[in-house]
Coordinates of C-alpha atoms in Angstrom, one line a residue:
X214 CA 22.9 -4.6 -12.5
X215 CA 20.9 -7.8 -11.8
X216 CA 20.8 -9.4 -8.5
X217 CA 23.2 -12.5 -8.2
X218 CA 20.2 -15.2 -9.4
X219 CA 21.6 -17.8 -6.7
X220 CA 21.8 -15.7 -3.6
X221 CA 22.0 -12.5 -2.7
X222 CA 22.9 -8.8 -4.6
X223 CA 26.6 -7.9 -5.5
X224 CA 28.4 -11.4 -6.4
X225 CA 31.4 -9.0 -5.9
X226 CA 30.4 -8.3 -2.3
X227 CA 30.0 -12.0 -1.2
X228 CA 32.8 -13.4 1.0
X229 CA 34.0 -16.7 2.6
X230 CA 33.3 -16.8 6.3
X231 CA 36.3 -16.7 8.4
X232 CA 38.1 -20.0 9.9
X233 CA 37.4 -19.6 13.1
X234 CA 33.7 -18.9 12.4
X235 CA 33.9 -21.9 10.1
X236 CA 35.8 -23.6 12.9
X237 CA 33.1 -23.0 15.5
X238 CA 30.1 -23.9 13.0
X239 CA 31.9 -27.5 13.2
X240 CA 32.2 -27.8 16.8
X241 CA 28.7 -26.7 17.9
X242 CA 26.7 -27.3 15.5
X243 CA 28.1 -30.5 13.5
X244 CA 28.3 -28.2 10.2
X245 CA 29.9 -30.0 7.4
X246 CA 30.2 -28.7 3.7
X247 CA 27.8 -30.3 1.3
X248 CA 29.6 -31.8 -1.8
X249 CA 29.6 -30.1 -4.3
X250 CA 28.7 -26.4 -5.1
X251 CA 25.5 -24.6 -6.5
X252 CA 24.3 -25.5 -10.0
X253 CA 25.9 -22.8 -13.0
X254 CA 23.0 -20.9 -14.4
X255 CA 23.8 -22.1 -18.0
X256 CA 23.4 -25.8 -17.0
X257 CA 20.3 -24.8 -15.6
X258 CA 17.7 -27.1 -18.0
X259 CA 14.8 -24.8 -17.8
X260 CA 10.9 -25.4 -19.4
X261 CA 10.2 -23.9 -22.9
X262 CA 8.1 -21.3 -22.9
X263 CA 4.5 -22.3 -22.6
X264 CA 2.8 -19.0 -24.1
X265 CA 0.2 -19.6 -26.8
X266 CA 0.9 -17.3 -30.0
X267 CA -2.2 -15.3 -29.4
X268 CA -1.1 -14.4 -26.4
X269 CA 2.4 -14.0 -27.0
X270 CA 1.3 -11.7 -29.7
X271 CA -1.0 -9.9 -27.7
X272 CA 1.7 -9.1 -24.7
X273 CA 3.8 -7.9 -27.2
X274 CA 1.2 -5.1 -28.3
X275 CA 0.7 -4.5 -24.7
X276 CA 4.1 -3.3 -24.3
X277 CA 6.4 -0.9 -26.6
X278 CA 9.8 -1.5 -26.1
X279 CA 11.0 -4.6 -29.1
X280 CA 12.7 -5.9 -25.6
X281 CA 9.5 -5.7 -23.1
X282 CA 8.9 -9.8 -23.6
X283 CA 11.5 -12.0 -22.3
X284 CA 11.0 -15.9 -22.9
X285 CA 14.6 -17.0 -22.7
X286 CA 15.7 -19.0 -20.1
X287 CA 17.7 -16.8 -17.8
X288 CA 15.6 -13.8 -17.6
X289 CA 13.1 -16.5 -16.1
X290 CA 15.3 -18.0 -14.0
X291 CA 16.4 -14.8 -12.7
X292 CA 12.8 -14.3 -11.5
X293 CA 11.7 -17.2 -10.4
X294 CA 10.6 -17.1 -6.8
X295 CA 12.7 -14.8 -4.0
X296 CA 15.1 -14.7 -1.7
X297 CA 14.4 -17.1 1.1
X298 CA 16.4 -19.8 2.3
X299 CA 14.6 -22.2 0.8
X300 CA 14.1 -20.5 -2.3
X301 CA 18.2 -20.4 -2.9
X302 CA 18.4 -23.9 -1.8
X303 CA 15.9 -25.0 -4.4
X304 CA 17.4 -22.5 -7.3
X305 CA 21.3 -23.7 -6.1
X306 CA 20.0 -27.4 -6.6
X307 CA 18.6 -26.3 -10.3
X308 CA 14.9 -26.7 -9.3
X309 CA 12.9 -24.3 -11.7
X310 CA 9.9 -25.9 -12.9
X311 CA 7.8 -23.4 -11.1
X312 CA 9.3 -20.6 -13.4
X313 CA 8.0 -17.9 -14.9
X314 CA 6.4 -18.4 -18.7
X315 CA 7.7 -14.6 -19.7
X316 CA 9.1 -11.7 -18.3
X317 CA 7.0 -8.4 -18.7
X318 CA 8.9 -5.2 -18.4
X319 CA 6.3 -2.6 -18.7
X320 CA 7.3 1.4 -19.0
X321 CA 4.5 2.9 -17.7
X322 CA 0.8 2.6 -16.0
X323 CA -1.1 2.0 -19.2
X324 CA 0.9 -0.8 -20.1
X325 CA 0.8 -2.5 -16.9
X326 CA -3.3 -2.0 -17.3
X327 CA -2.9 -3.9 -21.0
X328 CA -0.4 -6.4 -19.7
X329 CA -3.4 -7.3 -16.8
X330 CA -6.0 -7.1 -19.7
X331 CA -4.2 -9.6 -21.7
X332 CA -3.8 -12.1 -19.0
X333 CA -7.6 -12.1 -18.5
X334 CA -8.1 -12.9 -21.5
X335 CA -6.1 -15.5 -22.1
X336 CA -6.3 -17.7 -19.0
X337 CA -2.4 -16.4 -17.4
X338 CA -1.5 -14.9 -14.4
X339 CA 0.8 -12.1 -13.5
X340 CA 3.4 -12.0 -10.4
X341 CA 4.2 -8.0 -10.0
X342 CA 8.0 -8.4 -9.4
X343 CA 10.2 -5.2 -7.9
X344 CA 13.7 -6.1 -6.6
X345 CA 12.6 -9.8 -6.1
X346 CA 13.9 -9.8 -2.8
X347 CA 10.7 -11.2 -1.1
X348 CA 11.8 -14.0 2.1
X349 CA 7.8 -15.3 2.7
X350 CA 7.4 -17.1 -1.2
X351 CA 5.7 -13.4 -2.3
X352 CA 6.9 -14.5 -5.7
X353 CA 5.8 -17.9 -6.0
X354 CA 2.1 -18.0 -6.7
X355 CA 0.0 -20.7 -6.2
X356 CA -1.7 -21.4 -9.8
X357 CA -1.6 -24.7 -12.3
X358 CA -1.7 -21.6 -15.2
X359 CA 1.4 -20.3 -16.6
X360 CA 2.1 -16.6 -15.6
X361 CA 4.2 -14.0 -16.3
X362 CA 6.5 -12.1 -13.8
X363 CA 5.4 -8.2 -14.4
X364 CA 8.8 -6.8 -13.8
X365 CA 8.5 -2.9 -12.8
X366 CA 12.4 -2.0 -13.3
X367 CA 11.6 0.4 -16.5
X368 CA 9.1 2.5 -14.1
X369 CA 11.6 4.0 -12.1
X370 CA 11.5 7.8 -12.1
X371 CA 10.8 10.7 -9.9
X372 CA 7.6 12.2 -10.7
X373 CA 7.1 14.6 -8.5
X374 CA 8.2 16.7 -5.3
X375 CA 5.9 18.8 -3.6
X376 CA 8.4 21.1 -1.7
X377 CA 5.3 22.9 0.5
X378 CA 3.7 19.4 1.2
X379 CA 7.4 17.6 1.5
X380 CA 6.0 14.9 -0.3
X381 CA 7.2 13.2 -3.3
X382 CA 5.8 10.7 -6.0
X383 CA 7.7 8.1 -7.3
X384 CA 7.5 5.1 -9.1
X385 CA 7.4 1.6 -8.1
X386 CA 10.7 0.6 -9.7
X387 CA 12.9 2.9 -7.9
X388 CA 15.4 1.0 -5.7
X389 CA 16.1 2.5 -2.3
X390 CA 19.4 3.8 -3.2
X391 CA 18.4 5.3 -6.6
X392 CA 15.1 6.6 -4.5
X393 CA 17.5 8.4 -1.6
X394 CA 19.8 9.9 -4.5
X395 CA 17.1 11.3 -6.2
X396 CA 15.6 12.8 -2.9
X397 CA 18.8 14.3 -2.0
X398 CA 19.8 16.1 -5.0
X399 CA 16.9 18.2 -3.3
X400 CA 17.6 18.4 0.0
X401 CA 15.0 15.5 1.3
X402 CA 15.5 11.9 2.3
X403 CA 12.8 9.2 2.4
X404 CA 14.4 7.8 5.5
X405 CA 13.5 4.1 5.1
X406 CA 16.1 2.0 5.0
X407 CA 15.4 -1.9 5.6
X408 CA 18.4 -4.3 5.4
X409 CA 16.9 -5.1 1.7
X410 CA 17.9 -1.2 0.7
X411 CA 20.2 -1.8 -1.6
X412 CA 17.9 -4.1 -4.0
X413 CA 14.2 -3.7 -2.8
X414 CA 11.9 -1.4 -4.5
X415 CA 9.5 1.2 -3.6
X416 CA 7.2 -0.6 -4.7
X417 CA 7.7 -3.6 -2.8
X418 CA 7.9 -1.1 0.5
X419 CA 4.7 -0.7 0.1
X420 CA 3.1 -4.1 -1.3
X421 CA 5.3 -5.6 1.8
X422 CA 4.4 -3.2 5.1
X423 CA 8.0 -2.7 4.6
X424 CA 9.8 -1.1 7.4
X425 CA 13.4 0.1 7.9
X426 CA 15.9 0.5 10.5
X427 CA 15.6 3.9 11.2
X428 CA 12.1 3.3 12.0
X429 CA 12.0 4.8 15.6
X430 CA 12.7 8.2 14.0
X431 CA 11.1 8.1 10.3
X432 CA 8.4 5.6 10.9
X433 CA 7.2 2.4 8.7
X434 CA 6.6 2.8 5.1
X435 CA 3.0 2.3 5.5
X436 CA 3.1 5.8 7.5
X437 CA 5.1 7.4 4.8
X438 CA 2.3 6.7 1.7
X439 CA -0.1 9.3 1.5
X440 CA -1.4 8.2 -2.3
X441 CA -1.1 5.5 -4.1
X442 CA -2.1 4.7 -8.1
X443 CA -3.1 1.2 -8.6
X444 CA -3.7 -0.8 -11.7
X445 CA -6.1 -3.7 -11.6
X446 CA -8.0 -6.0 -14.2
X447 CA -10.6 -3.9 -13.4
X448 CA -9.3 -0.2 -14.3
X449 CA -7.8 2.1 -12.2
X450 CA -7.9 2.9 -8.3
X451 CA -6.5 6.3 -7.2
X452 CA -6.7 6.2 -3.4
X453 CA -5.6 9.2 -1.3
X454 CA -6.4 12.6 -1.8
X455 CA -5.5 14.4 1.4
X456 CA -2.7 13.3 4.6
X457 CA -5.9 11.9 6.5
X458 CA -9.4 11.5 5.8
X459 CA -12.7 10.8 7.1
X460 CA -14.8 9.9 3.6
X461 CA -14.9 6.2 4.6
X462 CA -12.2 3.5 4.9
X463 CA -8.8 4.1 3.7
X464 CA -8.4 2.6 0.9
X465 CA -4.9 3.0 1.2
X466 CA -4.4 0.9 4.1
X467 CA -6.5 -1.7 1.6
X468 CA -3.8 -2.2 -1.2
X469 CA -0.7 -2.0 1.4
X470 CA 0.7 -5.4 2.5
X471 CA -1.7 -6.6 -0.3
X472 CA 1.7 -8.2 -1.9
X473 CA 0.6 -7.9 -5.9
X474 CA -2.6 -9.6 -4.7
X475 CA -5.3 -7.0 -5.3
X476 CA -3.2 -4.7 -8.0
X477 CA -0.1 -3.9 -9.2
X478 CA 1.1 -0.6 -7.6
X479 CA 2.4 1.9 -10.3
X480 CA 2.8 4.8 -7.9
X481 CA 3.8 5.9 -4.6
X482 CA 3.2 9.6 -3.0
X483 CA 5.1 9.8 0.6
X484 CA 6.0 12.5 3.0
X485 CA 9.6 12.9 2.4
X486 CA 12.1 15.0 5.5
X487 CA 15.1 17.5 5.3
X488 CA 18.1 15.7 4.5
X489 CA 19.8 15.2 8.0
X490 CA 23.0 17.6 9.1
X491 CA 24.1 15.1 11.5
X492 CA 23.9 11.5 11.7
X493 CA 25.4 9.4 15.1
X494 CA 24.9 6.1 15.8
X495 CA 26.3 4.4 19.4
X496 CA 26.8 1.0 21.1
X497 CA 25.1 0.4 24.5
X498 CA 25.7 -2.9 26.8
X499 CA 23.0 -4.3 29.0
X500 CA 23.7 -7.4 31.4
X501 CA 20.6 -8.8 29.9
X502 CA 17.9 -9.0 26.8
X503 CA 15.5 -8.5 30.1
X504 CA 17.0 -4.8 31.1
X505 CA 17.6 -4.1 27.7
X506 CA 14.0 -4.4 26.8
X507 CA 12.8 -2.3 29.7
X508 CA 15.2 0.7 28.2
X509 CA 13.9 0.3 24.9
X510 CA 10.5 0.4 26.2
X511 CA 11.3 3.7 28.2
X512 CA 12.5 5.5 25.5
X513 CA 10.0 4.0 23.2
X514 CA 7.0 5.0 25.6
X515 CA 8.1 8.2 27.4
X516 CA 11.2 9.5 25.0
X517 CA 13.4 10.9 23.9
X518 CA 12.6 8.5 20.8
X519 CA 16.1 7.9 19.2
X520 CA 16.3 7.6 14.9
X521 CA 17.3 4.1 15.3
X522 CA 16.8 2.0 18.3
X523 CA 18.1 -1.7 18.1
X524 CA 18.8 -4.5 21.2
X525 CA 20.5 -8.0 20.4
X526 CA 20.2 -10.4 22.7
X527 CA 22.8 -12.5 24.4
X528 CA 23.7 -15.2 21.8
X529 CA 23.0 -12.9 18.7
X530 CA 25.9 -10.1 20.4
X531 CA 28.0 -13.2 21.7
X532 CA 28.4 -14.3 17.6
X533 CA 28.8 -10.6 16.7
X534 CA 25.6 -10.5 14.3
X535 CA 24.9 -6.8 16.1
X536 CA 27.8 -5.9 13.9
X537 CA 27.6 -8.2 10.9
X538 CA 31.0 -6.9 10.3
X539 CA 33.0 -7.6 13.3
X540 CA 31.9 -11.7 13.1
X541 CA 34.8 -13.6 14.2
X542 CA 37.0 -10.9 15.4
X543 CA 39.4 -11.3 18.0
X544 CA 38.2 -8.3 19.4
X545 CA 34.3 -9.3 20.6
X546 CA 34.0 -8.7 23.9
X547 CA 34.2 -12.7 25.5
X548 CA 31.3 -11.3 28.3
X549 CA 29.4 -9.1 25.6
X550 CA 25.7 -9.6 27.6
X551 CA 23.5 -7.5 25.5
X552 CA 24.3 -5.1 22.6
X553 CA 22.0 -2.2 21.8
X554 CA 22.4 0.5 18.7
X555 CA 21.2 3.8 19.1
X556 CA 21.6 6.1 16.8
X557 CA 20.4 10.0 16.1
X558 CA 19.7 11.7 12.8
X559 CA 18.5 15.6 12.1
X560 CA 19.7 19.1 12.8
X561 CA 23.2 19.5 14.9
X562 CA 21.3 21.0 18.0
X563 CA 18.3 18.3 17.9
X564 CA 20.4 15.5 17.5
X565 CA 22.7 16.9 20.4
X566 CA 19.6 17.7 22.6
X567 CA 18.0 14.2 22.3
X568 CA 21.4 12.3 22.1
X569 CA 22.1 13.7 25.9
X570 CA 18.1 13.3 27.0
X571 CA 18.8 9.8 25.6
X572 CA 22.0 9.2 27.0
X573 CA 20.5 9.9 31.4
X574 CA 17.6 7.3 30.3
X575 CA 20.1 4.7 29.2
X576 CA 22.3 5.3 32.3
X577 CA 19.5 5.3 34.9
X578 CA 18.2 1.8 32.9
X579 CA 21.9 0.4 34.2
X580 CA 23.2 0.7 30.3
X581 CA 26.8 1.1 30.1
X582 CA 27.7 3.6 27.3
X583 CA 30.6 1.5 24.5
X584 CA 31.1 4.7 22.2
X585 CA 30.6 5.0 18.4
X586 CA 32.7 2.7 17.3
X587 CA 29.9 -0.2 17.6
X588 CA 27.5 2.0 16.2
X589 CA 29.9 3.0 13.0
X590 CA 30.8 -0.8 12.7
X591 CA 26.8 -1.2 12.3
X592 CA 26.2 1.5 9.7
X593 CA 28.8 0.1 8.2
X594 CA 27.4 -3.9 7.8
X595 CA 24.2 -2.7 8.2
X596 CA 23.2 -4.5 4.6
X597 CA 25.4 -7.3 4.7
X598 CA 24.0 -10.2 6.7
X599 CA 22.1 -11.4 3.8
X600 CA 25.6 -11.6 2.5
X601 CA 26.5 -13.7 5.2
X602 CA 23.2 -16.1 4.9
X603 CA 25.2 -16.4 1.5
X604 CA 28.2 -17.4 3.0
X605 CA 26.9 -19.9 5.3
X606 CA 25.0 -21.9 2.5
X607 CA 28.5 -22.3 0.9
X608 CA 29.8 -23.8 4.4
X609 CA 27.2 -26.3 4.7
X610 CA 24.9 -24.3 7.4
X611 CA 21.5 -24.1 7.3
X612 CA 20.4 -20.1 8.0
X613 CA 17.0 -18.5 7.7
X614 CA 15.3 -16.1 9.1
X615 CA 12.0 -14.9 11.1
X616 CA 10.2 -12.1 12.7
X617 CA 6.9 -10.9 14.6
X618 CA 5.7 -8.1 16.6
X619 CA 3.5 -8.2 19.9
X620 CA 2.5 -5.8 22.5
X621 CA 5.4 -5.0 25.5
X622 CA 3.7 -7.4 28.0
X623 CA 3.6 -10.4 25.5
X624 CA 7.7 -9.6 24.1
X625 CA 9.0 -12.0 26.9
X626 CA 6.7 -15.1 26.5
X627 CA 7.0 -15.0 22.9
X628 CA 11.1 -14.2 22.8
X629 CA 10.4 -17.5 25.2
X630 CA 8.1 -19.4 23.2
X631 CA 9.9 -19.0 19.9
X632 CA 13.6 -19.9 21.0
X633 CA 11.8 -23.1 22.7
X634 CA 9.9 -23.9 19.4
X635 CA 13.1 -23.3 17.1
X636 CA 15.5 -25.3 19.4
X637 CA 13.5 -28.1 20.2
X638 CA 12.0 -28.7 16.9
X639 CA 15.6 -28.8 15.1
X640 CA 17.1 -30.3 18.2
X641 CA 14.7 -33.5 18.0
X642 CA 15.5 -33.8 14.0
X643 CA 19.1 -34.2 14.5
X644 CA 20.5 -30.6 13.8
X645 CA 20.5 -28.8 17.2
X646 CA 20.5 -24.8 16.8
X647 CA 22.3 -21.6 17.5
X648 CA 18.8 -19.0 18.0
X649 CA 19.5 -15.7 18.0
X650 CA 17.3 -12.6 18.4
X651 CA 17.4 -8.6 18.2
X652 CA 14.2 -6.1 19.0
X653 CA 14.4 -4.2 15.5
X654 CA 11.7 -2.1 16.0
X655 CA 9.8 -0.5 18.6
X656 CA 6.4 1.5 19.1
X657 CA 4.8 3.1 22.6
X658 CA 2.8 0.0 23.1
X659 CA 5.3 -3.2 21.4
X660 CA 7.8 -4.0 19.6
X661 CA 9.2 -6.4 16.5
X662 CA 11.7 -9.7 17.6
X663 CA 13.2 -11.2 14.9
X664 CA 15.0 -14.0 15.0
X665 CA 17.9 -15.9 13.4
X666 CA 18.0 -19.6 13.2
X667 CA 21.6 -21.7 12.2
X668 CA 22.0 -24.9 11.6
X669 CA 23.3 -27.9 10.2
X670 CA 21.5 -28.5 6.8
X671 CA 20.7 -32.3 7.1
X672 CA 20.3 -34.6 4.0
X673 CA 17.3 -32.7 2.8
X674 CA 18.1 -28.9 4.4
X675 CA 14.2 -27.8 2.9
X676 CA 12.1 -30.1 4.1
X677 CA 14.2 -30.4 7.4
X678 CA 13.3 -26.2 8.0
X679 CA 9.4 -26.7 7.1
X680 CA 8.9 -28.3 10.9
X681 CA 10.3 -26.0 12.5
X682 CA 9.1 -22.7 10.4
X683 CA 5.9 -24.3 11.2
X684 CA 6.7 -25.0 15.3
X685 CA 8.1 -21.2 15.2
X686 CA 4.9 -19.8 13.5
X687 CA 2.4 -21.9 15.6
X688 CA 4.4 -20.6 18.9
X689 CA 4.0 -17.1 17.4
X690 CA 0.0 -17.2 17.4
X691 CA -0.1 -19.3 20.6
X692 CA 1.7 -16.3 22.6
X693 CA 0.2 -13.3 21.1
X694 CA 2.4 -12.1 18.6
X695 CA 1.7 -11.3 14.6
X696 CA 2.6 -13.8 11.5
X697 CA 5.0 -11.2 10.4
X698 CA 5.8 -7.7 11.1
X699 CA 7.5 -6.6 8.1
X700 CA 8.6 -9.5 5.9
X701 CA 5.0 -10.0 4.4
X702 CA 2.8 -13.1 4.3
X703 CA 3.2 -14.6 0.5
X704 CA 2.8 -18.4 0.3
X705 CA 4.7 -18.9 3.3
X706 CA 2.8 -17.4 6.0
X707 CA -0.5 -17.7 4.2
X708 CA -1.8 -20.4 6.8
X709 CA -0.8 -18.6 9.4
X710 CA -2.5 -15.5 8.2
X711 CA -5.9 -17.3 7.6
X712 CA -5.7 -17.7 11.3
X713 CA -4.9 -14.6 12.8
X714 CA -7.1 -12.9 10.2
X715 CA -9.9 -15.5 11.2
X716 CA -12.7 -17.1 8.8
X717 CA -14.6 -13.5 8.4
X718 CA -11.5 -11.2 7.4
X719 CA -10.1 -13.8 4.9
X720 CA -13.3 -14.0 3.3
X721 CA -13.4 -10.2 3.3
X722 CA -10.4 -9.8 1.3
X723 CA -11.1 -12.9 -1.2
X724 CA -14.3 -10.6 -1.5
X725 CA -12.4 -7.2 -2.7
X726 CA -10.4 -9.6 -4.7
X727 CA -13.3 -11.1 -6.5
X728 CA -14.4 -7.6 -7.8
X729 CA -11.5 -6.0 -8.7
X730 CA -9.6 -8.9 -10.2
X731 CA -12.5 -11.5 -11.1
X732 CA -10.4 -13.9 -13.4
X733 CA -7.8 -14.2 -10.9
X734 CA -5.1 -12.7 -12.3
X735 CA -2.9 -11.3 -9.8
X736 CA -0.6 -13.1 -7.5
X737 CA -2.8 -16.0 -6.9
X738 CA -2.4 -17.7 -3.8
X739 CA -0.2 -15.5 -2.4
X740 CA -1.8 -13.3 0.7
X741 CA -5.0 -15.4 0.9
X742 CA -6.3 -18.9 -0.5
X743 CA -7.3 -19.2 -4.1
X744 CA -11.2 -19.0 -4.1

């Protein structure tokens, strides 16, 4: 099944927001629905193909199946660009001249190696495309050549479990739930599970620095790869041949976050665990985002380290977004403070013995135990806000997202610094916002903010985000914190990567990219500036 092309996963799954919800967007926020709704996909005029017939012909040889090439107009459409707000504004309002000139579906390794060859040689580039659910413009590239989107859905298999190692090799196709079914059927689970589960792609976890909300317990998936297969214009890179090494730079740590930019990832090896006996997740309340960091950072410094380990501050549990599910209920606490998640996952006596460990740090941090049922009404919703980013588009809001990490004595100027950014920036243009925040993921020495941002649209809702996307990611730098923690960098936070990176490690990367891809094939644009 194919991702809705205007917005987000399962059309079936979408639903209006309620009236009181719609009610309050009116009265704070001046929300009014635009006229008119998005454009239908068949009225969609899109740009004929552009592909010479020498090189039409050579993609064809490049790839088996009679079906592999795709030059009609909705299998482009469907993968042009990704997921962000602006990029479903600009795809409702029928704005595709940016699309792809084919879709590629290759079935295996060698083809994608051909597919990369071709494109050399004929003056295209190639966007390596996985669940397309990329929020920073990871699938827009930055080129005046046409290019083809290099879609990796066919490459979606198993390949290998090592049951003595507990790691398993898979292909870059596999979507996290076809990934976790797979695992299992053995008796292992990957344990990565970011709110993009249900669409993303293994291999975008790793192109992306992907991390999930379990990763108190399981780790990021950059700490789950152990060996990765890499096709490039240039031939093949195997890198990792051991759990850790000495023999030089990892080489691993090269390609991920390199977002399609310096190869096309065409397999994964991880370090899988047992499939959990028990999993228990549980609602906390703290009288402030202040106290509820301090508890997070306990437990995150000194243990016991929960699975999952989640605070929301004030406005985001006021709304209900701690429990996408519950938005609007009558039964939200009307003095909720601050909502944390914490949840458990492993053998019956471990998750007992570190649920009770847990529970006499939480007390003595002055948290106030709610039960399960918050933490079930999580697991519940915990895919759906992008569903809900959905639904707020249709109401006339404007909704996006951000995030960013930082070290624990830096999390309170930029929680500070951000809001102020985001609120004054949208404020002064007309469209004053609700900000809200959660800590979604936490580590002994920091921890990851990300923030939600909603609006009023305005008369032209994508130029009206850019100054304040730009205000939010020039507040982010200024008090310490990182471009992005997990989203990735793509087009959108390119600038701001240039900075953090400085002059030297920008030119360090275009380097690597130089050699391995020296026709500028890959992503272009994307991660760093074109040379």
């Amino acid at each position: 099944m194919d991702m809705l092309w205007s917005g987000w996963g399962d059309p079936a799954k979408a639903a209006p927001l309620p009236d009181a919800v719609t009610d309050l967007l009116r009265r704070l926020l001046g929300v009014t629905p635009r006229e008119g709704g998005p454009a239908a996909l068949a009225d969609i005029e899109a740009p004929a193909p552009v592909l010479t017939d020498e090189a039409r012909e050579a993609l064809r040889k490049a790839v088996a199946a009679p079906d592999a090439l795709r030059e009609d107009a909705e299998s482009r459409i469907r993968h042009t660009r990704g997921k962000s707000t602006p990029d479903l504004l600009r795809i409702r309002a029928g704005e595709v001249a940016d699309l792809p000139a084919a879709v590629l579906l290759p079935a295996g390794h060698d083809e994608v190696l051909a597919v990369l060859a071709v494109c050399a040689d004929h003056g295209l580039a190639a966007v390596p495309f996985g669940g397309g659910t990329s929020v920073v413009g990871g699938l827009a590239p930055t080129t005046e050549r046409p290019f083809v989107a290099l879609d990796l859905r066919r490459m979606d298999r198993l390949l290998a479990v090592d049951e003595v190692s507990r790691t398993a090799t898979l292909q870059p196709g596999l979507r996290g739930p076809r990934c976790e079914e797979l695992l299992n059927a053995r008796g292992w689970t990957l344990g990565h599970f970011p709110q993009s589960f249900e669409w993303a792609t293994v291999g975008g976890f790793a192109a992306a620095r992907s991390s999930g909300q379990a990763s108190a317990g399981y780790g990021r998936f950059d700490e789950m790869v152990l060996g990765l297969t890499v096709a490039t214009p240039e031939g093949t890179l195997e890198a990792g041949r051991a759990p850790r090494s000495a023999a030089g730079p990892d080489l691993r740590q090269l390609i991920l976050g390199s977002e399609g930019a310096l190869g096309v990832i065409t397999a994964v090896t991880v370090r899988v665990r047992p499939l959990p006996a028990r999993r228990i997740y549980e609602g906390w309340r703290f009288t402030s985002f202040e106290a509820g960091t301090a508890a997070l950072r306990r437990l995150a410094q000194d243990g016991p380290r929960p699975t999952v380990l989640r605070l929301s501050d004030e406005s985001e549990t006021f709304v209900g977004l701690a429990q996408p599910d519950a938005i609007g209920s009558a039964e939200l606490p009307q003095d909720p403070g601050c909502m944390a998640v914490v949840g458990y996952e492993g053998t019956e006596e471990e998750t007992a013995a570190r649920r009770a460990a847990a529970r006499e740090v939480l007390l003595a941090c002055d948290g106030e135990y709610l039960g399960e049922e918050p933490g079930d009404r999580w697991e519940h919703g915990r895919y759906n806000a992008p569903y809900l980013r959905d639904s707020l588009l249709d109401a006339g809001a404007f909704a996006e997202t951000l995030e960013t990490a930082a070290f624990w004595s830096a999390i309170p100027g930029l929680y500070a610094a951000v809001r102020d950014a985001l609120t004054t920036t949208l404020t002064e243009a007309g469209t004053p916002p609700l900000v809200m925040c959660h800590i979604s993921h936490t580590y002994e020495n920091g921890a990851s903010l990300y923030f939600t941002v909603v609006s009023a649209q305005g008369e032209d809702p994508v130029a009206h985000w850019a100054p304040a996307k730009r205000a939010a990611n020039d507040a982010i730098l200024a008090a310490g914190g990182t471009i992005s923690h997990h989203h990735g960098v793509g087009t959108d936070h390119r600038d701001g990567y240039v900075r953090e990176a400085g002059p030297l490690g920008i030119r360090m990367i275009q380097a690597v990219k130089a050699e391995i891809d020296p026709s500028g094939v890959l992503n272009p644009g994307v991660l760093v500036p074109v040379r």
